Amino acid sequence: MTMIEFKNVTKTYPNGVKALNDVNLTIDQGEFVAIIGLSGAGKSTLIRCINRMHEINEGTLMVNDVDVGKLKGKQVRLFRRNIGMIFQSFNLVTRTSVINNVLISTVPDLAWWRKVLGLFPKEKKIDALEALDKVGILDKAYNRVDQLSGGQQQRVALARTIAQHPAIILADEPVASLDPVTAKVVMDDFKKINKETNMSILINIHHVELALEYADRVIGIRQGEVVYDGKSEAVTQEVLDQIYGSQAELPKMNDPEEAEV
Ligand SMILES: Nc1ncnc2c1ncn2[C@@H]1O[C@H](COP(=O)(O)OP(=O)(O)OP(=O)(O)O)[C@@H](O)[C@H]1O
Ligand SMILES: [Mg+2]
């Protein structure tokens, strides 16, 4: 089943930067996709258009049969509940417990005073504890977030997203601030969640080796355009040169083909 479809999508920022240029992509339910490319290529823009953190200017973007560009006001909020978002900086409330961080996402409709007082329904608590168990930090449930390591904090963020039961998880450089070993632990969690729940997962990632090791499919972006879209196994040095530009290519930056953009 198709989960995300970009049809001739172009995104130009108000300052005139064309961050996405005529992007065409189809991502199915349950796919684990890594998006790679140089800094400034448009990776964050691409995933942020999916949950309408950014609006597209041209083309159509369908997510779970919803035309994202047509959503208005409250519809945007409801739509976003179905999409989990994970950032490099974890985005947790560090002065409260791990379980409270997870619970906050599972009960968007709960009265604000219940959230403040920590009065969450029992079944939501069980749900939250299950999510923490899935990422291996159940024993940290009642610790304050600021007592956790970076890797553990990212797993809290992942648990929070799982407890939200989204159809899609978007992750923008989720392991960029972690050491190589911890980065793998977190990537293992993503992989496990992907296999167990069949959520579609899109990860922006700078580490090519991790992208190739964990993702089933790789999308290479260069200057706002998709220059590679295929299986991870099929990524060769030639493909990487196409995405990142080999050293030999660098002096050619001013050739007519590049200048066209
Ligand atoms: N809010 C914004 N306003 C204007 N231009 C922007 C904005 N956000 C990004 N850009 C520009 O759009 C282009 C794509 O940026 P984007 O953040 O999507 O790249 P990226 O591939 O995620 O890079 P990185 O790997 O550094 O995170 C860049 O040229 C960037 O300067
Ligand atoms: Mg980015």
CSV table of C-alpha atoms and ligand atoms in Angstrom, one decimal:
chain,number,residue,atom,x,y,z
A,1,MET,CA,0.0,0.0,0.0
A,2,THR,CA,1.3,3.4,-0.9
A,3,MET,CA,1.9,5.6,2.2
A,4,ILE,CA,3.6,8.7,0.8
A,5,GLU,CA,3.6,10.0,-2.8
A,6,PHE,CA,5.4,13.1,-4.1
A,7,LYS,CA,4.2,14.1,-7.5
A,8,ASN,CA,6.3,16.8,-9.2
A,9,VAL,CA,6.8,18.5,-5.9
A,10,THR,CA,8.8,21.7,-5.8
A,11,LYS,CA,9.5,23.7,-2.7
A,12,THR,CA,10.9,27.2,-2.8
A,13,TYR,CA,11.6,29.1,0.4
A,14,PRO,CA,10.5,32.8,0.6
A,15,ASN,CA,14.2,33.8,0.2
A,16,GLY,CA,14.1,32.2,-3.3
A,17,VAL,CA,16.1,29.0,-2.4
A,18,LYS,CA,14.6,26.1,-4.4
A,19,ALA,CA,15.1,23.3,-1.8
A,20,LEU,CA,13.1,20.6,-3.7
A,21,ASN,CA,12.9,20.5,-7.5
A,22,ASP,CA,10.3,18.4,-9.2
A,23,VAL,CA,10.5,15.5,-6.8
A,24,ASN,CA,8.7,12.3,-7.6
A,25,LEU,CA,8.7,9.5,-5.0
A,26,THR,CA,6.5,6.7,-3.8
A,27,ILE,CA,7.0,5.1,-0.4
A,28,ASP,CA,5.0,2.1,0.7
A,29,GLN,CA,3.7,1.1,4.1
A,30,GLY,CA,6.4,-0.6,6.1
A,31,GLU,CA,9.4,0.6,4.1
A,32,PHE,CA,12.6,1.6,5.8
A,33,VAL,CA,14.2,4.4,3.8
A,34,ALA,CA,17.3,6.4,4.3
A,35,ILE,CA,17.7,9.8,2.7
A,36,ILE,CA,21.3,10.8,2.1
A,37,GLY,CA,23.0,13.8,0.5
A,38,LEU,CA,25.3,16.7,1.1
A,39,SER,CA,24.5,19.4,3.7
A,40,GLY,CA,21.9,21.7,2.1
A,41,ALA,CA,20.8,19.1,-0.4
A,42,GLY,CA,17.2,19.3,0.8
A,43,LYS,CA,16.9,16.3,3.1
A,44,SER,CA,15.2,18.1,6.0
A,45,THR,CA,13.0,20.0,3.7
A,46,LEU,CA,11.9,16.7,2.1
A,47,ILE,CA,10.8,15.1,5.3
A,48,ARG,CA,9.4,18.2,6.8
A,49,CYS,CA,7.0,18.7,3.9
A,50,ILE,CA,5.5,15.3,4.7
A,51,ASN,CA,4.0,16.4,8.0
A,52,ARG,CA,3.5,20.0,6.7
A,53,MET,CA,6.1,21.6,8.9
A,54,HIS,CA,6.9,23.2,5.5
A,55,GLU,CA,4.4,23.8,2.7
A,56,ILE,CA,5.1,22.8,-0.9
A,57,ASN,CA,4.7,25.3,-3.8
A,58,GLU,CA,4.1,23.0,-6.7
A,59,GLY,CA,3.0,19.5,-7.3
A,60,THR,CA,1.0,17.2,-5.1
A,61,LEU,CA,2.0,15.4,-1.9
A,62,MET,CA,-0.3,12.5,-0.8
A,63,VAL,CA,0.2,11.0,2.6
A,64,ASN,CA,-1.9,8.0,3.7
A,65,ASP,CA,-4.5,9.1,1.0
A,66,VAL,CA,-4.6,12.6,2.3
A,67,ASP,CA,-3.7,15.6,0.1
A,68,VAL,CA,-1.4,17.3,2.5
A,69,GLY,CA,-1.5,20.7,0.8
A,70,LYS,CA,-5.3,20.9,1.2
A,71,LEU,CA,-5.4,20.4,5.0
A,72,LYS,CA,-6.6,23.4,7.0
A,73,GLY,CA,-6.3,24.4,10.6
A,74,LYS,CA,-7.5,21.6,12.9
A,75,GLN,CA,-7.1,19.1,10.1
A,76,VAL,CA,-3.3,19.7,10.2
A,77,ARG,CA,-3.2,18.8,13.9
A,78,LEU,CA,-5.2,15.6,13.5
A,79,PHE,CA,-3.1,14.6,10.5
A,80,ARG,CA,0.1,15.1,12.4
A,81,ARG,CA,-1.0,12.7,15.1
A,82,ASN,CA,-0.5,9.9,12.5
A,83,ILE,CA,3.1,10.9,11.9
A,84,GLY,CA,5.9,10.6,14.5
A,85,MET,CA,8.8,13.0,14.3
A,86,ILE,CA,12.2,12.5,15.7
A,87,PHE,CA,15.0,15.1,15.9
A,88,GLN,CA,18.7,15.1,16.4
A,89,SER,CA,18.2,17.1,19.6
A,90,PHE,CA,15.6,14.6,21.1
A,91,ASN,CA,13.1,17.3,21.9
A,92,LEU,CA,12.2,15.9,25.4
A,93,VAL,CA,11.0,17.7,28.5
A,94,THR,CA,14.2,17.0,30.4
A,95,ARG,CA,13.0,18.0,33.9
A,96,THR,CA,10.3,15.4,34.2
A,97,SER,CA,10.2,11.6,34.1
A,98,VAL,CA,10.8,9.4,31.1
A,99,ILE,CA,7.3,7.9,31.4
A,100,ASN,CA,5.7,11.4,31.5
A,101,ASN,CA,7.5,12.3,28.3
A,102,VAL,CA,6.0,9.2,26.6
A,103,LEU,CA,2.6,9.8,28.0
A,104,ILE,CA,2.3,13.3,26.8
A,105,SER,CA,2.3,12.2,23.2
A,106,THR,CA,-0.3,9.4,23.7
A,107,VAL,CA,-3.0,11.6,25.1
A,108,PRO,CA,-3.3,14.7,23.0
A,109,ASP,CA,-7.0,15.1,24.1
A,110,LEU,CA,-6.4,14.9,27.8
A,111,ALA,CA,-7.3,17.9,29.8
A,112,TRP,CA,-4.2,20.1,30.4
A,113,TRP,CA,-4.6,19.9,34.2
A,114,ARG,CA,-4.4,16.1,34.1
A,115,LYS,CA,-1.1,16.4,32.2
A,116,VAL,CA,0.2,18.9,34.7
A,117,LEU,CA,-0.8,16.7,37.6
A,118,GLY,CA,0.4,13.5,35.8
A,119,LEU,CA,-3.1,11.9,36.0
A,120,PHE,CA,-3.0,9.6,33.0
A,121,PRO,CA,-5.4,6.8,32.3
A,122,LYS,CA,-4.1,3.4,33.4
A,123,GLU,CA,-4.2,1.8,29.9
A,124,LYS,CA,-2.1,4.7,28.6
A,125,LYS,CA,0.5,4.1,31.2
A,126,ILE,CA,0.6,0.4,30.2
A,127,ASP,CA,1.0,1.5,26.6
A,128,ALA,CA,3.8,3.8,27.5
A,129,LEU,CA,5.6,1.2,29.6
A,130,GLU,CA,5.3,-1.3,26.7
A,131,ALA,CA,6.9,1.3,24.3
A,132,LEU,CA,9.8,1.8,26.7
A,133,ASP,CA,10.2,-1.9,27.0
A,134,LYS,CA,10.4,-2.2,23.2
A,135,VAL,CA,13.4,0.2,23.1
A,136,GLY,CA,15.1,-1.5,26.1
A,137,ILE,CA,14.8,1.3,28.7
A,138,LEU,CA,11.8,0.1,30.8
A,139,ASP,CA,14.0,0.3,33.9
A,140,LYS,CA,14.4,4.0,33.3
A,141,ALA,CA,10.7,4.8,33.3
A,142,TYR,CA,10.7,6.8,36.5
A,143,ASN,CA,14.0,8.5,36.1
A,144,ARG,CA,14.2,12.1,35.1
A,145,VAL,CA,15.2,12.6,31.5
A,146,ASP,CA,18.2,14.8,32.3
A,147,GLN,CA,19.7,11.8,34.2
A,148,LEU,CA,19.9,9.8,31.0
A,149,SER,CA,22.7,9.6,28.3
A,150,GLY,CA,22.1,10.9,24.8
A,151,GLY,CA,21.5,7.4,23.5
A,152,GLN,CA,18.9,6.7,26.2
A,153,GLN,CA,17.2,10.0,25.5
A,154,GLN,CA,16.9,9.3,21.9
A,155,ARG,CA,15.3,5.9,22.8
A,156,VAL,CA,12.8,7.8,25.0
A,157,ALA,CA,12.0,9.9,22.0
A,158,LEU,CA,11.5,6.8,19.9
A,159,ALA,CA,9.3,5.2,22.6
A,160,ARG,CA,7.2,8.4,22.7
A,161,THR,CA,6.7,8.1,19.0
A,162,ILE,CA,5.8,4.4,19.1
A,163,ALA,CA,3.3,5.0,21.9
A,164,GLN,CA,1.6,7.5,19.5
A,165,HIS,CA,1.0,4.6,17.1
A,166,PRO,CA,1.7,6.6,14.0
A,167,ALA,CA,1.7,5.2,10.4
A,168,ILE,CA,4.9,6.9,9.6
A,169,ILE,CA,8.1,7.9,11.5
A,170,LEU,CA,10.2,10.7,10.2
A,171,ALA,CA,13.6,11.1,11.8
A,172,ASP,CA,15.9,14.0,11.0
A,173,GLU,CA,19.5,13.0,11.8
A,174,PRO,CA,18.5,10.9,14.8
A,175,VAL,CA,21.9,9.6,15.5
A,176,ALA,CA,24.1,12.6,14.5
A,177,SER,CA,24.9,13.6,18.0
A,178,LEU,CA,25.6,10.0,19.3
A,179,ASP,CA,28.9,8.1,19.4
A,180,PRO,CA,29.2,5.3,16.7
A,181,VAL,CA,28.3,2.5,19.1
A,182,THR,CA,25.3,4.2,20.6
A,183,ALA,CA,24.2,5.2,17.1
A,184,LYS,CA,24.0,1.6,16.1
A,185,VAL,CA,22.0,0.7,19.2
A,186,VAL,CA,19.4,3.4,18.2
A,187,MET,CA,19.4,2.3,14.6
A,188,ASP,CA,18.8,-1.3,15.8
A,189,ASP,CA,15.7,0.0,17.6
A,190,PHE,CA,14.5,1.7,14.5
A,191,LYS,CA,14.9,-1.5,12.5
A,192,LYS,CA,13.2,-3.6,15.2
A,193,ILE,CA,10.2,-1.1,15.3
A,194,ASN,CA,10.0,-1.2,11.6
A,195,LYS,CA,9.9,-5.0,11.5
A,196,GLU,CA,7.5,-5.4,14.4
A,197,THR,CA,5.0,-2.6,13.6
A,198,ASN,CA,5.2,-2.2,9.8
A,199,MET,CA,5.4,1.6,10.2
A,200,SER,CA,7.1,3.4,7.3
A,201,ILE,CA,10.3,4.9,8.5
A,202,LEU,CA,12.2,7.7,6.8
A,203,ILE,CA,15.6,8.7,8.2
A,204,ASN,CA,17.8,11.6,7.1
A,205,ILE,CA,21.3,10.5,7.8
A,206,HIS,CA,24.9,11.6,7.2
A,207,HIS,CA,26.5,8.3,7.9
A,208,VAL,CA,26.4,6.5,4.6
A,209,GLU,CA,27.6,3.2,6.2
A,210,LEU,CA,24.7,3.2,8.6
A,211,ALA,CA,22.2,4.1,5.8
A,212,LEU,CA,23.4,1.2,3.8
A,213,GLU,CA,23.5,-1.2,6.7
A,214,TYR,CA,20.0,-0.5,8.1
A,215,ALA,CA,17.8,0.9,5.4
A,216,ASP,CA,16.2,-1.3,2.7
A,217,ARG,CA,16.1,1.6,0.3
A,218,VAL,CA,18.2,4.7,-0.2
A,219,ILE,CA,17.1,8.0,-1.7
A,220,GLY,CA,20.0,10.3,-2.7
A,221,ILE,CA,19.2,14.0,-2.9
A,222,ARG,CA,21.4,16.5,-4.6
A,223,GLN,CA,20.5,20.2,-5.0
A,224,GLY,CA,16.9,19.4,-4.3
A,225,GLU,CA,16.6,16.6,-6.9
A,226,VAL,CA,16.4,12.9,-6.4
A,227,VAL,CA,19.5,11.5,-8.1
A,228,TYR,CA,19.3,8.0,-6.8
A,229,ASP,CA,16.4,5.9,-5.6
A,230,GLY,CA,16.9,2.2,-5.1
A,231,LYS,CA,17.9,-0.7,-2.9
A,232,SER,CA,20.7,-0.2,-0.4
A,233,GLU,CA,22.5,-3.2,-1.8
A,234,ALA,CA,22.7,-1.5,-5.2
A,235,VAL,CA,24.5,1.6,-4.0
A,236,THR,CA,28.0,1.6,-5.6
A,237,GLN,CA,30.8,4.0,-5.4
A,238,GLU,CA,29.5,5.4,-8.7
A,239,VAL,CA,26.1,6.1,-7.1
A,240,LEU,CA,27.8,7.8,-4.1
A,241,ASP,CA,29.8,10.0,-6.5
A,242,GLN,CA,26.5,10.9,-8.2
A,243,ILE,CA,25.0,11.9,-4.8
A,244,TYR,CA,28.0,13.5,-3.1
A,245,GLY,CA,30.1,14.4,-6.1
A,246,SER,CA,33.5,12.8,-6.3
A,247,GLN,CA,36.7,14.8,-5.8
A,248,ALA,CA,37.3,14.6,-9.5
A,249,GLU,CA,33.9,16.2,-10.1
A,250,LEU,CA,34.4,19.1,-7.7
A,251,PRO,CA,36.3,21.3,-10.1
A,252,LYS,CA,33.5,20.9,-12.6
A,253,MET,CA,30.9,22.7,-10.4
A,254,ASN,CA,30.7,25.5,-12.9
A,255,ASP,CA,30.0,23.4,-16.0
A,256,PRO,CA,26.9,24.3,-18.0
A,257,GLU,CA,24.8,21.4,-16.7
A,258,GLU,CA,25.3,22.4,-13.0
A,259,ALA,CA,24.8,26.1,-13.9
A,260,GLU,CA,21.4,25.5,-15.3
A,261,VAL,CA,19.8,25.2,-11.8
B,1,LIG,N1,13.6,28.1,6.5
B,1,LIG,C1,14.4,28.2,5.5
B,1,LIG,N2,14.4,29.4,4.8
B,1,LIG,C2,15.2,29.6,3.7
B,1,LIG,N3,16.0,28.6,3.2
B,1,LIG,C3,16.0,27.5,3.8
B,1,LIG,C4,15.2,27.2,5.0
B,1,LIG,N4,15.5,25.9,5.4
B,1,LIG,C5,16.4,25.5,4.6
B,1,LIG,N5,16.7,26.4,3.6
B,1,LIG,C6,17.7,26.1,2.5
B,1,LIG,O1,17.1,25.1,1.7
B,1,LIG,C7,18.2,24.2,1.2
B,1,LIG,C8,17.9,22.8,1.7
B,1,LIG,O2,18.0,22.8,3.2
B,1,LIG,P1,17.8,21.5,4.1
B,1,LIG,O3,17.8,22.0,5.5
B,1,LIG,O4,16.6,20.8,3.6
B,1,LIG,O5,19.1,20.7,3.7
B,1,LIG,P2,19.6,19.3,4.4
B,1,LIG,O6,19.9,18.4,3.3
B,1,LIG,O7,18.7,18.9,5.5
B,1,LIG,O8,21.0,19.8,5.0
B,1,LIG,P3,21.8,19.3,6.4
B,1,LIG,O9,22.4,18.0,6.0
B,1,LIG,O10,22.8,20.4,6.6
B,1,LIG,O11,20.8,19.2,7.5
B,1,LIG,C9,19.5,24.8,1.7
B,1,LIG,O12,20.0,25.6,0.7
B,1,LIG,C10,19.0,25.7,2.9
B,1,LIG,O13,19.9,26.8,3.1
B,2,MG,MG,18.9,18.7,7.6
